[in-house]
Amino acid sequence: MTTTRPRRLHLNAFLMNAGHHDAAWRHPRTQPERATDLRYFQQLAQTAERGLLDSVFLADGLALWGKVRHNALGGFEPLTLLSALAAVTEHVGLIATVSTTFNEPFHTARKFASLDHISGGRAGWNIVTSGTVNEARNFGQDEHLEHRLRYERAREFVEVATKLWDSWEDDAILLDRERGVYADTDKVREINHRGEHFGVQGPLNVPRTPQGYPLLVQAGSSEDGKEFAAQYAEAVFTAQQTLADGQAFYKDLKSRLARYGRAEDELLVLPGIAPVIGSTEAEARSLEQELTDLQVPEYGLAQLSGMLDTDLTGLPLDGPLPDLPQERDINGNKSRFTLVAELAHHDGLTLRELIARLGAGRGHRVFAGTPEQVADQLEEWFTQGAADGFNIMPPHLPGGLEDFVDHVVPILQRRGLFRTEYTGRTLREHYGLARPANRLAAAAAAEIRPA
């Protein structure tokens, strides 16, 4: 008789300097002066591990986002930082964002393989295609690569990276001191990739890692993004405002997996949520209002202009959105454009109201309430087919993460929805995902097998 393990939530801590609210740095609970203080981020990672969270996640871009005049922007390169976090944690996963548009597969594969070894198998790669012209202009390009072409490059990039991680078999290193043989060179292979975007000989100069290769994460929700996720991603960070929207996205994405020979449990859907937590609902709403009152409209308007690919400078804050371009004409983040435009029109929001609504989550769901109410929200989405877990986006740090770990996690544990101890060491084990087979080794074995 076999027993089915109960389905459990997966929780990821999305760390961002002073917190996710664009005015968090102005609030007395935060420490924006520590944005480049390693010990600060080590403490945040240790808090996440104390809460038994699956992983911590760092976003990244290749330009200075937003108006640094009005927000605590800039900071560490994520892979460098995660290597330092690996040294002071034992279990929590370490996910970094790296662009496929302005990097090369060999560099990226090497860095993630190194992080996976350093951390004992806890590395994850959030695969992005970069979405702004400012990033392009930091790499010698006047205009950004077209949206569809960015995803074509991303597909080939991931194919090359996985081949490089497969270029060493698990047992390639022999360490035969007597014969003077360090590695079995029949098990270290060139990949000899020649494609439209990349030519890579290989092999990688890092042996195969504890996880085989890092957990593959993706965050785009456009049509191109969803198709890419269905083919490659093992976890998806996404943004939906309502349960119905979350259910629709979840069903759509899972339905695409079969055509790539994948089962539904091979991809986890993790919507973002920014929980504003108080001991009472009134306290939570008061904190939410405090943060809103600290917003700088000029900053919010610039952020909104970027999301909507429309210059909103000088428009009355208490007026409506102007006419917007069609989604098909957007060359940046198509899914975020659609979400924000629909939110504004559906709720009839003025620019000021929209800036306030987006302040803590940039399009991700914001919920203010008690720990019980936050837990209720997570449970509803989890049990009603909208999520396999959540990307937790504390509006303010460090307190927002501490509140979640100390007050929400115990409730989820009592309800049987979340782990009470780590039962694995690798990020893949936390997420219940299999270690990938070595495809190059399998292909080589098939070639030499007698007919």
XYZ file of C-alpha atoms in Angstrom:
451
model
C 0.000 0.000 0.000
C 1.393 3.411 -0.979
C 0.597 6.657 0.768
C 0.571 10.040 -0.958
C 2.531 12.776 0.769
C 0.313 15.714 1.698
C 0.741 18.691 -0.579
C 2.707 21.443 1.174
C 3.194 25.119 0.469
C 6.465 26.373 -0.968
C 7.555 29.757 0.360
C 10.262 31.949 -1.061
C 11.565 35.214 0.473
C 12.104 37.924 -2.144
C 14.689 40.285 -0.614
C 14.999 43.910 -1.717
C 17.190 46.420 0.171
C 14.858 48.265 2.588
C 11.790 46.317 1.467
C 9.429 46.179 -1.481
C 7.425 49.318 -0.791
C 8.898 52.181 -2.773
C 8.766 54.388 0.342
C 10.089 51.746 2.763
C 13.495 53.448 2.998
C 11.815 56.507 4.579
C 10.094 54.505 7.317
C 11.768 54.343 10.749
C 11.448 50.536 10.838
C 13.922 50.114 7.942
C 17.698 50.345 7.521
C 18.400 51.706 4.016
C 21.956 52.599 4.992
C 22.693 48.844 5.025
C 21.932 48.247 1.317
C 25.578 47.293 0.774
C 26.157 45.747 4.215
C 26.832 42.033 3.843
C 25.886 41.287 7.445
C 22.406 42.759 6.858
C 21.665 40.331 4.038
C 23.199 37.449 5.954
C 20.800 38.186 8.807
C 17.847 38.269 6.394
C 18.877 34.914 4.910
C 19.234 33.440 8.391
C 15.747 34.716 9.265
C 14.363 32.989 6.171
C 16.149 29.786 7.157
C 14.816 30.056 10.716
C 11.349 30.124 9.126
C 12.205 26.972 7.107
C 11.506 28.822 3.851
C 12.425 27.066 0.626
C 14.640 29.841 -0.669
C 15.637 33.477 -0.812
C 15.491 35.304 -4.117
C 17.320 38.340 -5.481
C 16.031 40.295 -8.461
C 18.497 42.041 -10.737
C 18.738 44.404 -13.654
C 21.607 45.655 -15.758
C 20.797 49.321 -15.355
C 19.980 51.558 -12.393
C 16.217 51.061 -11.991
C 13.962 54.007 -11.226
C 14.871 57.409 -9.803
C 17.657 56.928 -7.277
C 16.872 60.464 -6.030
C 13.768 59.050 -4.349
C 14.487 55.388 -3.477
C 17.208 53.166 -2.031
C 18.213 51.609 -5.350
C 21.334 49.778 -6.458
C 23.359 47.273 -4.494
C 25.078 43.927 -4.772
C 25.370 41.727 -7.845
C 23.247 38.724 -6.804
C 25.537 35.762 -7.507
C 28.356 37.415 -5.572
C 26.039 38.095 -2.642
C 24.480 34.615 -2.643
C 27.926 33.016 -2.411
C 28.444 34.971 0.811
C 24.987 33.985 2.084
C 25.791 30.333 1.404
C 28.594 30.538 3.951
C 26.267 31.438 6.853
C 23.288 29.187 6.008
C 22.872 25.435 5.600
C 19.473 24.776 4.086
C 17.723 27.755 2.517
C 17.844 27.903 -1.286
C 19.651 30.728 -3.083
C 18.021 32.047 -6.284
C 19.654 34.728 -8.445
C 18.337 36.595 -11.461
C 20.606 36.515 -14.513
C 19.689 37.857 -17.953
C 20.039 35.774 -21.111
C 20.088 38.915 -23.264
C 23.290 40.499 -21.981
C 25.311 37.499 -20.807
C 26.934 34.445 -22.378
C 25.954 30.834 -21.585
C 29.454 29.702 -20.615
C 29.938 32.478 -18.041
C 26.465 31.913 -16.607
C 26.742 28.120 -16.436
C 30.119 28.402 -14.739
C 28.905 30.878 -12.106
C 25.805 28.868 -11.207
C 27.789 25.620 -11.086
C 30.193 27.327 -8.689
C 27.332 28.567 -6.480
C 25.758 25.111 -6.446
C 29.029 23.559 -5.247
C 29.684 26.353 -2.719
C 26.197 25.989 -1.225
C 26.007 22.189 -1.295
C 23.232 22.150 -3.903
C 21.077 25.193 -3.162
C 21.420 27.304 -6.310
C 18.538 28.519 -8.462
C 18.536 30.642 -11.629
C 15.739 33.114 -12.311
C 15.932 33.348 -16.095
C 15.033 36.779 -17.493
C 15.375 38.355 -20.925
C 15.845 41.972 -19.699
C 13.082 44.446 -20.431
C 14.421 47.985 -20.773
C 16.232 50.078 -23.337
C 18.483 51.447 -20.567
C 19.917 47.945 -20.144
C 20.545 47.697 -23.887
C 22.383 51.024 -23.819
C 24.774 49.690 -21.190
C 25.844 47.021 -23.690
C 26.522 49.082 -26.785
C 23.012 48.905 -28.247
C 20.809 51.916 -29.027
C 17.605 49.887 -29.005
C 16.411 46.809 -27.155
C 16.210 43.443 -28.915
C 12.640 42.701 -29.990
C 10.550 40.743 -27.460
C 10.162 37.559 -29.544
C 13.872 37.515 -30.444
C 14.821 37.875 -26.771
C 12.912 34.679 -26.023
C 14.452 32.869 -29.002
C 17.888 33.778 -27.659
C 16.806 32.711 -24.157
C 15.758 29.252 -25.374
C 19.107 28.625 -27.033
C 20.934 30.111 -24.039
C 19.268 27.644 -21.642
C 19.897 24.735 -24.024
C 23.615 25.599 -24.082
C 23.810 26.067 -20.312
C 22.197 22.699 -19.593
C 24.531 20.987 -22.065
C 27.487 22.553 -20.268
C 26.226 21.343 -16.875
C 25.890 17.889 -18.444
C 29.408 17.974 -19.921
C 30.768 16.220 -16.806
C 29.286 12.940 -15.652
C 28.742 12.523 -11.920
C 31.531 9.963 -11.601
C 34.015 11.596 -13.983
C 36.511 12.402 -11.222
C 38.502 9.251 -10.372
C 41.223 10.652 -8.062
C 43.444 7.677 -8.836
C 46.702 8.799 -7.272
C 48.541 5.553 -8.015
C 47.922 5.738 -11.779
C 48.085 9.520 -11.897
C 44.561 9.766 -13.297
C 42.413 12.591 -11.936
C 39.411 12.308 -14.269
C 37.999 9.840 -16.780
C 38.145 11.934 -19.939
C 35.561 9.673 -21.593
C 33.134 11.231 -19.104
C 34.098 14.873 -19.707
C 32.705 15.897 -23.086
C 32.790 18.807 -25.467
C 29.288 19.980 -26.331
C 30.190 21.493 -29.755
C 27.093 23.666 -29.899
C 26.582 25.704 -33.063
C 23.340 27.638 -33.174
C 21.824 30.892 -34.360
C 23.019 32.894 -31.353
C 25.858 30.915 -29.778
C 28.848 28.795 -30.652
C 30.226 26.949 -27.608
C 32.733 24.107 -27.639
C 32.821 23.135 -23.955
C 33.216 21.235 -21.744
C 32.502 23.416 -18.717
C 35.492 23.954 -16.442
C 33.454 23.096 -13.328
C 32.510 19.455 -12.510
C 28.865 18.387 -12.358
C 27.180 19.838 -9.304
C 25.163 18.434 -6.371
C 21.863 19.292 -8.090
C 23.017 18.361 -11.594
C 22.084 21.896 -12.485
C 20.407 24.713 -10.583
C 16.665 24.990 -10.184
C 15.359 26.842 -13.248
C 12.981 29.694 -12.429
C 11.164 32.077 -14.776
C 9.076 35.174 -14.187
C 7.535 36.325 -17.482
C 3.785 35.884 -18.001
C 3.396 37.014 -21.619
C 2.515 34.387 -24.223
C 6.210 34.000 -25.074
C 7.013 33.849 -21.367
C 4.415 31.204 -20.554
C 5.517 29.007 -23.435
C 9.143 29.352 -22.354
C 8.155 28.453 -18.784
C 6.236 25.376 -19.927
C 9.301 24.124 -21.792
C 12.082 24.921 -19.291
C 10.995 26.361 -15.947
C 10.639 24.375 -12.735
C 9.217 27.298 -10.745
C 7.461 30.426 -11.973
C 7.255 33.742 -10.140
C 4.096 35.491 -11.279
C 1.800 38.423 -10.462
C -1.982 38.234 -10.191
C -4.334 40.515 -8.279
C -7.346 38.236 -7.768
C -8.022 34.595 -6.996
C -9.825 34.183 -10.327
C -6.855 35.599 -12.242
C -4.511 33.340 -10.275
C -6.628 30.274 -11.050
C -6.759 31.143 -14.752
C -2.986 31.605 -14.983
C -2.309 28.416 -13.003
C -4.615 26.331 -15.214
C -3.249 27.848 -18.417
C 0.397 27.300 -17.524
C -0.074 23.742 -16.254
C -2.051 22.833 -19.390
C 0.950 23.704 -21.582
C 3.311 21.197 -19.966
C 2.076 18.027 -21.657
C 3.264 19.066 -25.103
C 6.797 19.184 -23.726
C 6.444 15.748 -22.128
C 6.200 17.184 -18.633
C 3.858 16.436 -15.733
C 1.990 19.163 -13.869
C 3.969 18.634 -10.672
C 7.232 19.366 -12.507
C 6.509 23.103 -12.431
C 5.567 25.141 -9.348
C 3.542 28.342 -9.648
C 4.508 30.917 -7.001
C 2.562 34.202 -7.146
C 4.042 37.221 -5.429
C 2.336 38.692 -2.375
C 3.371 41.686 -0.266
C 1.873 41.069 3.194
C 1.518 44.133 5.428
C 1.229 42.460 8.836
C -0.140 43.904 12.080
C -1.294 42.404 15.373
C -4.757 43.720 14.462
C -6.282 44.528 11.091
C -6.391 48.210 12.086
C -2.680 48.126 12.917
C -1.871 46.547 9.549
C -3.943 49.099 7.650
C -2.338 51.912 9.641
C 1.128 50.693 8.628
C -0.006 50.419 5.018
C -1.225 54.035 5.154
C 2.019 55.190 6.786
C 3.962 53.779 3.852
C 1.558 55.290 1.314
C 1.891 58.710 2.976
C 5.680 58.509 2.572
C 5.508 57.948 -1.200
C 7.121 60.518 -3.494
C 4.654 61.041 -6.385
C 7.459 61.921 -8.796
C 9.056 58.521 -8.181
C 5.785 56.620 -8.530
C 4.942 58.460 -11.751
C 8.322 57.552 -13.258
C 7.875 53.910 -12.273
C 4.378 53.882 -13.759
C 5.635 55.483 -16.958
C 8.123 52.645 -17.310
C 5.557 49.914 -16.663
C 3.124 51.397 -19.199
C 5.733 52.488 -21.780
C 4.046 55.904 -21.715
C 5.473 59.216 -20.488
C 3.107 60.388 -17.749
C 5.237 63.371 -16.664
C 3.195 66.456 -15.888
C -0.213 64.777 -16.009
C -2.605 65.602 -13.129
C -2.226 63.029 -10.345
C -5.953 63.081 -9.659
C -6.851 62.443 -13.283
C -7.209 59.123 -15.140
C -4.671 57.261 -17.202
C -4.264 58.614 -20.739
C -4.772 56.402 -23.777
C -2.175 53.631 -23.767
C -0.414 51.733 -26.565
C -1.601 48.260 -27.550
C 0.111 45.341 -25.807
C 1.411 44.073 -29.149
C 3.412 47.319 -29.497
C 5.115 46.936 -26.107
C 8.744 45.764 -26.295
C 9.337 45.680 -22.529
C 7.515 43.649 -19.890
C 4.263 42.819 -21.688
C 2.622 40.936 -18.817
C 3.204 43.738 -16.293
C 1.905 46.333 -18.782
C -1.327 44.360 -19.187
C -1.777 43.799 -15.451
C -1.316 47.473 -14.538
C -3.485 48.768 -17.388
C -6.311 46.374 -16.518
C -6.062 47.203 -12.810
C -6.392 50.926 -13.507
C -9.323 50.572 -15.891
C -11.192 47.909 -13.907
C -11.081 49.882 -10.643
C -11.321 53.340 -12.250
C -8.126 54.501 -10.528
C -6.582 57.940 -10.820
C -2.824 58.193 -11.297
C -2.408 58.967 -7.595
C -4.496 55.957 -6.585
C -2.649 53.694 -9.001
C 0.732 54.828 -7.652
C -0.489 54.043 -4.128
C -1.852 50.637 -5.191
C 1.453 49.685 -6.831
C 3.736 51.070 -4.128
C 4.309 47.850 -2.210
C 4.085 45.268 -4.971
C 4.679 46.865 -8.412
C 1.723 44.840 -9.686
C 1.981 41.947 -7.249
C -0.851 41.494 -4.790
C -0.694 43.517 -1.578
C -2.641 42.341 1.456
C -2.854 44.092 4.822
C -4.074 42.111 7.824
C -3.295 39.987 10.853
C -1.105 36.889 10.649
C -4.280 34.753 10.661
C -5.755 36.747 7.785
C -2.533 36.499 5.767
C -2.450 32.739 6.378
C -6.100 32.534 5.271
C -5.242 34.241 1.993
C -2.305 31.920 1.298
C -4.377 28.858 2.143
C -7.243 29.929 -0.109
C -5.049 30.421 -3.168
C -3.127 27.204 -2.411
C -6.209 25.018 -1.977
C -8.300 26.632 -4.723
C -5.975 25.963 -7.646
C -4.185 29.315 -7.908
C -0.759 28.568 -6.393
C 1.743 25.913 -5.319
C 3.286 28.423 -2.956
C 4.241 32.094 -2.809
C 7.007 34.564 -3.429
C 6.833 36.553 -0.174
C 7.682 40.231 -0.754
C 8.039 41.983 2.635
C 7.028 45.637 2.188
C 9.636 46.658 4.773
C 12.805 44.930 5.966
C 13.976 43.443 8.205
C 10.737 43.564 10.237
C 8.373 42.481 7.477
C 10.241 39.202 7.008
C 10.557 38.655 10.756
C 6.797 39.195 11.187
C 6.065 36.629 8.491
C 8.488 34.038 9.875
C 7.515 34.504 13.516
C 3.745 34.902 13.171
C 2.457 33.576 9.822
C 4.649 30.490 9.380
C 3.585 28.926 12.735
C -0.077 29.249 11.714
C 0.606 27.532 8.386
C 2.472 24.787 10.259
C -0.399 24.236 12.682
C -2.743 23.880 9.718
C -0.486 21.209 8.196
C 0.269 23.403 5.188
C 4.004 23.977 5.702
C 7.016 21.981 6.826
C 8.076 21.844 10.473
C 11.656 20.887 9.579
C 13.868 20.668 6.519
C 13.886 17.107 5.229
C 16.364 17.675 2.397
C 19.552 19.628 1.794
C 19.192 20.800 -1.805
C 16.821 23.371 -3.270
C 15.384 20.706 -5.569
C 14.618 18.547 -2.537
C 12.866 21.479 -0.833
C 10.684 21.930 -3.904
C 10.116 18.195 -4.363
C 11.713 18.233 -7.809
C 13.881 15.511 -9.312
C 17.583 15.873 -9.996
C 17.906 16.062 -13.801
C 19.422 13.153 -15.679
C 22.601 13.813 -17.640
C 21.370 13.976 -21.229
C 24.841 13.973 -22.809
C 25.775 10.831 -20.890
C 22.532 9.151 -21.934
C 23.122 10.066 -25.581
C 26.684 8.750 -25.442
C 25.511 5.473 -23.870
C 22.898 5.069 -26.592
C 25.547 5.496 -29.293
C 27.801 2.733 -27.965
C 25.012 0.318 -27.031
C 24.912 -2.729 -29.384
C 22.002 -2.811 -31.801
